[in-house]
């Protein structure tokens, strides 16, 4: 898979990367941004507009990263920018109650009625940490079950055979995670209820919660089988464990009501992030009043944050969710997602190359190699060299794809049918 298009000039990005590497580990603020999995050097993105981003050398890319998920409305959406601009003029942070945080919590709950209350935090990691602490507190149990290749942020309990960057780097379990902490994290296989039952049997005294991405996004996109989520609900009820949906990616991505609207299975707690902040740092933990009232200051379970409910972050999230409520872009995003997935599959077939493309709504992953990916085992069968060559050739053609195989491509409302078709054409050229 050779790229015949002229290599983009990314000289300036190279200079900026060298400078960044002198003062920041790996020159990045988050590991997956380092392009390590694709062997290249990261480009420095200086601006974004709609479906495009522009790098420090002035190159334009059609963006399928979308900042790893938050930007379902594309870059610098006028309504979101204006909301943040206005909020900024009133002060950046108060560390006090203010209207926008309650409005954001109400807007989330209005679209996810199973969330009677929401606690706003600053990241998905914080929300996941709080979810496990709350589950352990209300059940009086310590063991949790997560899935190999599932990623729930970088809190210790979750960095055990995690997905996303932890999987990409081939170091599923991170050094620095205390053995005692890891011992309370049991690992099951996504889409494999038998493995979950085995974890319940193995856990003494019993499991506090099962944490699952209702559509996996961090081993690449892997949709749930029809019996998987209902099966998890049944097992949790049987064993008195809480079911926790990690909807940091799927929340407001796969439907306005997230996974519950799409699959009809209700969790006990929900972890949120990304889209609810519209590109600014927001995470959230939601659930029934009976559970949420255990959180401080009402209950004894401590959780806190200086900038939680930050007015500018709430303004960006509110503007984003209101835009989604008023425009309902989901049917069109579904069509674009299917169109792109089918086009990528056709390009593989045309070239007679093995691989597949998993797609749910506007999130999708193109797997180079395995003909089917229903779990981590199959996802691990990807041809990383082919992926790296594909990624480099597509970047060269002006398409910014996630620089790691075990991630999702995201389509925004700013993407056009024409741009989707242009992407498919490029895929045919690159793959052939
Ligand atoms: P943050 O702490 O990064 O806001 O959220 C952690 C998290 C929790 N749950 C799910 C399902 C997630 O996907 C994430 C974060 N996703 C990764 C990429 N898939 C963020 C990118 C990065 O780590 O830089």
Coordinates of C-alpha atoms and ligand atoms in Angstrom, one line a residue:
X1 CA 0.0 0.0 0.0
X2 CA 2.2 2.8 -1.2
X3 CA 1.3 6.5 -1.2
X4 CA 1.8 7.9 -4.6
X5 CA 0.6 11.4 -3.6
X6 CA 3.4 13.9 -2.8
X7 CA 4.3 13.8 0.8
X8 CA 2.9 16.8 2.7
X9 CA 5.4 19.3 3.9
X10 CA 5.2 19.0 7.7
X11 CA 8.5 20.7 8.5
X12 CA 7.0 23.2 10.9
X13 CA 5.2 20.4 12.8
X14 CA 8.6 18.6 13.1
X15 CA 10.2 21.7 14.6
X16 CA 7.4 22.2 17.1
X17 CA 7.5 18.5 18.0
X18 CA 11.2 18.7 18.8
X19 CA 10.5 21.7 21.0
X20 CA 7.6 20.0 22.8
X21 CA 9.7 16.8 23.4
X22 CA 12.2 18.9 25.3
X23 CA 9.6 19.9 27.9
X24 CA 6.8 17.3 27.8
X25 CA 7.1 13.5 28.0
X26 CA 6.8 12.3 24.4
X27 CA 5.9 15.9 23.4
X28 CA 2.3 15.2 24.1
X29 CA -0.4 15.7 26.8
X30 CA -1.9 12.3 26.1
X31 CA 0.0 9.2 24.7
X32 CA -2.1 8.3 21.7
X33 CA -1.4 11.7 20.2
X34 CA 2.2 10.8 19.7
X35 CA 1.6 8.8 16.5
X36 CA 3.7 6.0 17.9
X37 CA 1.4 3.3 16.5
X38 CA 1.8 4.6 13.0
X39 CA 5.5 5.3 13.2
X40 CA 5.2 8.8 12.1
X41 CA 5.7 12.1 13.8
X42 CA 2.5 13.9 14.9
X43 CA 1.4 17.0 13.1
X44 CA 0.6 20.1 15.1
X45 CA -3.0 21.1 14.6
X46 CA -3.4 24.9 14.8
X47 CA -7.0 25.3 14.0
X48 CA -10.2 23.6 13.0
X49 CA -13.3 24.7 11.1
X50 CA -16.3 22.4 10.5
X51 CA -15.1 19.1 9.3
X52 CA -11.5 20.3 8.7
X53 CA -8.4 20.8 10.7
X54 CA -5.3 22.8 9.6
X55 CA -1.8 22.0 10.7
X56 CA 1.2 24.3 11.5
X57 CA 2.4 24.0 7.9
X58 CA -1.0 25.1 6.5
X59 CA -2.0 21.6 5.4
X60 CA -5.8 21.0 5.4
X61 CA -7.2 17.6 6.5
X62 CA -10.7 16.2 6.5
X63 CA -11.0 15.3 10.2
X64 CA -12.2 11.9 11.3
X65 CA -10.6 12.2 14.8
X66 CA -13.0 14.8 16.1
X67 CA -10.8 15.2 19.2
X68 CA -11.4 11.5 20.0
X69 CA -15.2 12.0 20.0
X70 CA -16.4 15.2 21.6
X71 CA -16.9 17.2 18.3
X72 CA -20.0 15.7 16.9
X73 CA -20.9 19.2 15.6
X74 CA -17.4 19.6 14.0
X75 CA -14.8 22.3 14.9
X76 CA -15.7 25.8 16.1
X77 CA -19.4 25.4 15.6
X78 CA -20.7 29.1 15.8
X79 CA -23.3 28.3 18.4
X80 CA -20.8 26.6 20.7
X81 CA -18.1 29.3 20.2
X82 CA -20.6 32.1 20.9
X83 CA -21.8 30.4 24.0
X84 CA -18.3 30.0 25.4
X85 CA -17.4 33.6 24.4
X86 CA -20.4 35.0 26.3
X87 CA -19.7 32.8 29.3
X88 CA -16.0 33.9 29.3
X89 CA -17.1 37.6 29.5
X90 CA -18.8 36.8 32.8
X91 CA -15.9 35.2 34.4
X92 CA -14.0 31.9 34.0
X93 CA -14.7 30.0 37.2
X94 CA -16.4 30.7 40.5
X95 CA -16.1 27.5 42.5
X96 CA -19.7 28.2 43.5
X97 CA -23.1 27.1 42.4
X98 CA -24.2 28.6 39.1
X99 CA -27.1 28.2 36.6
X100 CA -25.2 26.5 33.7
X101 CA -24.2 23.4 35.6
X102 CA -27.8 22.7 36.7
X103 CA -29.0 23.4 33.1
X104 CA -26.4 21.0 31.7
X105 CA -27.4 18.3 34.3
X106 CA -31.1 18.9 33.4
X107 CA -30.4 18.6 29.7
X108 CA -28.5 15.4 30.1
X109 CA -31.3 13.9 32.3
X110 CA -34.0 15.1 29.9
X111 CA -32.5 13.0 27.2
X112 CA -31.4 10.1 29.4
X113 CA -34.4 9.7 31.8
X114 CA -32.8 6.8 33.6
X115 CA -30.4 9.5 35.0
X116 CA -32.4 11.2 37.8
X117 CA -29.2 13.0 39.0
X118 CA -25.9 13.8 37.5
X119 CA -22.6 14.8 39.1
X120 CA -20.4 16.9 36.7
X121 CA -16.6 16.3 36.8
X122 CA -13.7 17.2 34.5
X123 CA -13.0 14.0 32.5
X124 CA -14.3 10.6 31.8
X125 CA -11.5 9.2 34.0
X126 CA -12.9 11.1 37.0
X127 CA -16.4 10.0 36.3
X128 CA -15.3 6.3 36.0
X129 CA -13.4 6.5 39.3
X130 CA -16.4 8.0 41.0
X131 CA -18.7 5.3 39.5
X132 CA -16.5 2.5 41.0
X133 CA -16.2 4.2 44.4
X134 CA -19.9 4.7 44.5
X135 CA -20.6 1.1 43.4
X136 CA -18.2 -0.3 46.0
X137 CA -19.8 1.9 48.7
X138 CA -23.4 1.0 48.1
X139 CA -22.7 -2.8 47.6
X140 CA -20.0 -3.1 50.3
X141 CA -18.0 -5.2 47.8
X142 CA -14.6 -4.6 46.2
X143 CA -14.2 -6.7 43.0
X144 CA -15.2 -5.1 39.7
X145 CA -15.5 -6.7 36.3
X146 CA -14.3 -4.9 33.2
X147 CA -13.6 -6.2 29.7
X148 CA -10.2 -6.9 28.1
X149 CA -9.7 -4.0 25.6
X150 CA -12.3 -1.9 27.5
X151 CA -11.0 1.6 28.3
X152 CA -12.5 3.7 31.1
X153 CA -9.7 6.3 31.6
X154 CA -6.5 5.9 33.4
X155 CA -7.5 5.4 37.1
X156 CA -5.6 2.4 38.6
X157 CA -8.6 0.0 38.8
X158 CA -9.0 0.3 35.0
X159 CA -5.5 0.1 33.8
X160 CA -5.7 -3.7 33.8
X161 CA -5.7 -5.0 30.2
X162 CA -7.2 -1.7 29.1
X163 CA -7.9 -0.6 25.6
X164 CA -7.2 2.5 23.6
X165 CA -3.6 3.7 24.1
X166 CA -2.9 1.1 26.7
X167 CA -3.7 -1.6 24.1
X168 CA -2.1 0.2 21.3
X169 CA 1.2 0.3 23.1
X170 CA 1.0 -3.4 23.8
X171 CA 1.3 -2.8 27.5
X172 CA -2.2 -3.6 28.6
X173 CA -1.4 -3.4 32.2
X174 CA 0.5 -0.3 33.3
X175 CA 3.4 -0.3 35.7
X176 CA 2.6 1.7 38.9
X177 CA -0.8 0.0 39.4
X178 CA -0.6 -1.7 42.8
X179 CA -1.0 -5.4 42.7
X180 CA -3.7 -5.2 45.4
X181 CA -5.7 -2.8 43.3
X182 CA -5.3 -4.9 40.1
X183 CA -6.4 -7.9 42.1
X184 CA -9.8 -6.4 42.5
X185 CA -10.3 -6.0 38.8
X186 CA -11.6 -9.1 37.1
X187 CA -11.4 -9.4 33.3
X188 CA -14.0 -10.8 31.0
X189 CA -14.2 -11.0 27.2
X190 CA -16.5 -8.5 25.4
X191 CA -19.6 -10.2 23.8
X192 CA -18.9 -13.3 25.9
X193 CA -21.4 -13.8 28.7
X194 CA -19.8 -17.2 29.7
X195 CA -16.6 -15.3 30.6
X196 CA -18.6 -12.9 32.7
X197 CA -20.3 -15.7 34.6
X198 CA -16.9 -17.2 35.3
X199 CA -15.8 -13.9 36.8
X200 CA -18.9 -13.7 39.0
X201 CA -18.1 -17.3 40.2
X202 CA -14.5 -16.5 40.8
X203 CA -15.1 -13.3 42.7
X204 CA -15.2 -13.6 46.5
X205 CA -17.2 -12.3 48.3
X206 CA -19.0 -10.9 45.2
X207 CA -18.8 -8.3 42.5
X208 CA -19.5 -4.6 43.1
X209 CA -20.2 -3.7 39.5
X210 CA -19.6 -4.6 35.9
X211 CA -18.3 -1.7 33.8
X212 CA -18.9 -1.9 30.1
X213 CA -18.8 0.3 27.0
X214 CA -22.2 -0.5 25.5
X215 CA -20.6 -0.2 22.1
X216 CA -16.9 -0.8 22.5
X217 CA -14.8 2.0 21.0
X218 CA -11.3 1.3 22.5
X219 CA -10.5 -2.0 20.8
X220 CA -11.7 -0.4 17.7
X221 CA -15.5 -0.2 17.3
X222 CA -17.1 -3.5 18.4
X223 CA -20.9 -3.4 18.7
X224 CA -22.6 -5.6 21.3
X225 CA -24.2 -8.8 20.2
X226 CA -28.0 -8.8 20.7
X227 CA -27.8 -10.9 23.8
X228 CA -24.8 -9.2 25.4
X229 CA -26.2 -6.2 27.2
X230 CA -29.4 -7.9 28.2
X231 CA -27.3 -10.8 29.5
X232 CA -25.1 -8.4 31.6
X233 CA -28.3 -6.9 33.1
X234 CA -29.6 -10.3 34.0
X235 CA -26.2 -11.4 35.6
X236 CA -25.9 -8.2 37.6
X237 CA -29.4 -8.6 38.9
X238 CA -28.8 -12.2 39.8
X239 CA -25.6 -11.4 41.7
X240 CA -26.6 -8.1 43.2
X241 CA -24.0 -6.1 41.3
X242 CA -24.4 -2.7 39.7
X243 CA -24.3 -2.4 35.9
X244 CA -22.3 0.6 34.8
X245 CA -22.5 1.8 31.2
X246 CA -19.4 3.8 30.2
X247 CA -21.0 6.2 27.7
X248 CA -18.1 8.6 27.4
X249 CA -18.0 7.8 23.7
X250 CA -21.6 6.5 23.0
X251 CA -23.4 9.2 25.1
X252 CA -25.1 11.6 22.6
X253 CA -23.1 9.9 19.8
X254 CA -25.1 6.8 18.9
X255 CA -28.5 8.5 19.8
X256 CA -29.7 11.4 21.8
X257 CA -30.6 9.0 24.6
X258 CA -27.3 7.0 24.1
X259 CA -27.2 3.3 24.6
X260 CA -30.4 3.0 26.5
X261 CA -32.3 4.5 23.6
X262 CA -30.5 2.3 21.1
X263 CA -30.5 -1.0 23.0
X264 CA -33.2 -0.7 25.6
X265 CA -31.1 -2.0 28.5
X266 CA -30.9 0.2 31.6
X267 CA -27.7 0.5 33.6
X268 CA -27.6 1.4 37.3
X269 CA -24.9 4.1 36.8
X270 CA -23.7 5.9 33.6
X271 CA -20.3 7.4 33.0
X272 CA -20.3 10.4 30.5
X273 CA -17.8 12.7 28.9
X274 CA -16.6 14.0 25.5
X275 CA -19.8 15.3 23.8
X276 CA -21.4 16.6 27.0
X277 CA -18.5 19.1 27.1
X278 CA -18.7 20.0 23.4
X279 CA -14.8 20.0 23.3
X280 CA -14.2 21.5 26.8
X281 CA -13.3 19.4 29.8
X282 CA -16.5 17.8 31.2
X283 CA -17.3 14.3 32.5
X284 CA -20.3 13.2 34.3
X285 CA -21.7 10.4 36.5
X286 CA -25.4 9.8 36.5
X287 CA -27.9 7.4 38.0
X288 CA -31.0 6.9 40.1
X289 CA -31.6 9.3 43.1
X290 CA -31.3 6.3 45.5
X291 CA -27.6 5.8 44.4
X292 CA -26.6 9.3 43.7
X293 CA -27.7 10.6 47.1
X294 CA -24.8 8.5 48.6
X295 CA -22.4 11.0 47.1
X296 CA -21.1 13.8 49.2
X297 CA -22.3 16.2 50.5
X298 CA -25.6 14.3 50.9
X299 CA -24.0 10.9 51.5
X300 CA -20.6 9.7 52.7
X301 CA -19.0 8.8 49.4
X302 CA -16.5 11.5 48.7
X303 CA -15.9 13.0 45.3
X304 CA -14.9 16.6 44.4
X305 CA -13.3 18.9 41.8
X306 CA -12.1 22.5 41.8
X307 CA -13.3 23.1 38.2
X308 CA -16.2 20.6 38.1
X309 CA -19.2 22.3 36.5
X310 CA -16.9 25.0 35.1
X311 CA -19.1 27.7 33.5
X312 CA -17.3 27.8 30.1
X313 CA -17.3 23.9 29.9
X314 CA -21.0 23.8 30.8
X315 CA -21.7 26.5 28.2
X316 CA -20.0 24.5 25.5
X317 CA -21.8 21.3 26.5
X318 CA -25.2 23.0 26.8
X319 CA -24.8 24.6 23.3
X320 CA -23.8 21.2 21.9
X321 CA -26.6 19.2 23.4
X322 CA -29.3 21.9 22.6
X323 CA -28.1 21.9 19.0
X324 CA -28.4 18.1 18.9
X325 CA -31.9 18.2 20.5
X326 CA -33.1 20.9 18.0
X327 CA -31.6 19.4 14.8
X328 CA -31.7 15.6 15.4
X329 CA -28.8 14.8 13.1
X330 CA -28.8 11.1 14.0
X331 CA -30.6 9.7 11.0
X332 CA -28.3 11.6 8.6
X333 CA -25.2 10.6 10.6
X334 CA -26.3 7.0 10.5
X335 CA -26.6 7.2 6.7
X336 CA -23.1 8.7 6.4
X337 CA -21.6 6.1 8.7
X338 CA -23.1 3.3 6.7
X339 CA -22.0 4.8 3.4
X340 CA -18.4 5.2 4.6
X341 CA -18.3 1.7 6.1
X342 CA -19.7 0.2 2.9
X343 CA -17.2 2.2 0.8
X344 CA -14.2 1.0 2.9
X345 CA -15.4 -2.6 2.7
X346 CA -15.8 -2.2 -1.1
X347 CA -12.2 -0.9 -1.4
X348 CA -10.9 -4.0 0.5
X349 CA -12.9 -6.3 -1.7
X350 CA -11.7 -4.6 -4.8
X351 CA -8.1 -5.0 -3.8
X352 CA -8.8 -8.6 -2.6
X353 CA -7.4 -7.7 0.8
X354 CA -8.7 -9.2 4.1
X355 CA -10.2 -6.9 6.7
X356 CA -13.6 -5.5 7.9
X357 CA -15.2 -2.3 9.0
X358 CA -17.4 -2.1 12.2
X359 CA -19.8 0.8 12.3
X360 CA -22.4 2.0 14.7
X361 CA -24.0 5.4 13.9
X362 CA -21.2 7.9 13.3
X363 CA -18.4 5.9 14.9
X364 CA -16.5 3.3 12.9
X365 CA -13.2 1.3 12.7
X366 CA -11.6 -0.1 9.6
X367 CA -9.7 -3.3 10.7
X368 CA -6.9 -4.3 8.3
X369 CA -6.7 -8.1 8.4
X370 CA -9.4 -9.8 10.4
X371 CA -12.6 -10.6 8.4
X372 CA -14.7 -10.2 11.5
X373 CA -14.1 -8.4 14.8
X374 CA -16.6 -9.2 17.6
X375 CA -14.1 -8.9 20.5
X376 CA -10.5 -8.2 21.5
X377 CA -9.1 -11.5 20.4
X378 CA -10.1 -10.9 16.7
X379 CA -9.1 -7.2 17.0
X380 CA -5.6 -8.2 18.0
X381 CA -5.3 -9.9 14.7
X382 CA -5.0 -6.6 12.8
X383 CA -2.0 -6.1 10.6
X384 CA -0.4 -3.1 12.3
X385 CA 2.0 -2.4 9.5
X386 CA -0.8 -2.3 7.0
X387 CA -2.7 0.1 9.3
X388 CA 0.4 2.3 9.6
X389 CA 0.8 2.4 5.8
X390 CA -2.9 3.2 5.4
X391 CA -2.8 5.9 8.0
X392 CA 0.3 7.6 6.4
X393 CA -1.1 7.4 2.9
X394 CA -4.5 8.8 4.0
X395 CA -2.8 11.6 6.0
X396 CA -0.8 12.4 2.8
X397 CA -4.0 12.8 0.9
X398 CA -5.4 15.1 3.5
X399 CA -7.5 12.8 5.7
X400 CA -6.8 12.9 9.4
X401 CA -7.6 9.5 10.9
X402 CA -7.0 8.4 14.5
X403 CA -3.3 7.6 14.7
X404 CA -3.9 4.2 16.3
X405 CA -5.7 1.0 15.2
X406 CA -7.7 0.4 18.4
X407 CA -9.7 3.7 18.1
X408 CA -12.8 5.0 16.3
X409 CA -13.2 7.3 13.4
X410 CA -15.9 9.9 14.0
X411 CA -18.2 11.6 11.5
X412 CA -19.6 15.0 12.5
X413 CA -22.6 17.0 11.4
X414 CA -20.2 19.2 9.5
X415 CA -19.1 16.3 7.2
X416 CA -20.8 16.3 3.8
X417 CA -21.9 13.4 1.6
X418 CA -19.3 14.7 -1.0
X419 CA -16.6 14.5 1.6
X420 CA -17.6 10.9 2.5
X421 CA -17.4 10.0 -1.2
X422 CA -14.0 11.7 -1.5
X423 CA -12.8 9.6 1.4
X424 CA -14.0 6.4 -0.2
X425 CA -12.3 7.4 -3.5
X426 CA -9.0 7.9 -1.6
X427 CA -9.4 4.6 0.2
X428 CA -9.7 2.8 -3.2
X429 CA -6.6 4.6 -4.4
X430 CA -4.6 3.9 -1.3
X431 CA -5.7 0.3 -0.8
X432 CA -5.2 -0.6 -4.4
Ligands
LIG1 P1 -11.0 11.0 29.6 O1 -10.4 10.8 31.0 O2 -9.9 10.8 28.5 O3 -11.8 12.2 29.4 O4 -12.0 9.8 29.3 C1 -11.6 8.5 29.5 C2 -12.5 7.5 28.8 C3 -13.4 6.8 29.4 N1 -14.3 6.0 28.8 C4 -14.2 5.8 27.4 C5 -15.1 4.8 26.8 C6 -13.2 6.5 26.7 O5 -13.1 6.3 25.4 C7 -12.3 7.4 27.4 C8 -11.2 8.1 26.6 N2 -11.0 7.8 25.3 C9 -9.7 7.9 24.7 C10 -9.6 7.5 23.3 N3 -10.5 6.4 23.0 C11 -9.3 9.4 24.8 C12 -8.0 9.7 24.0 C13 -6.8 9.9 24.9 O6 -6.6 9.0 25.8 O7 -6.1 10.8 24.6

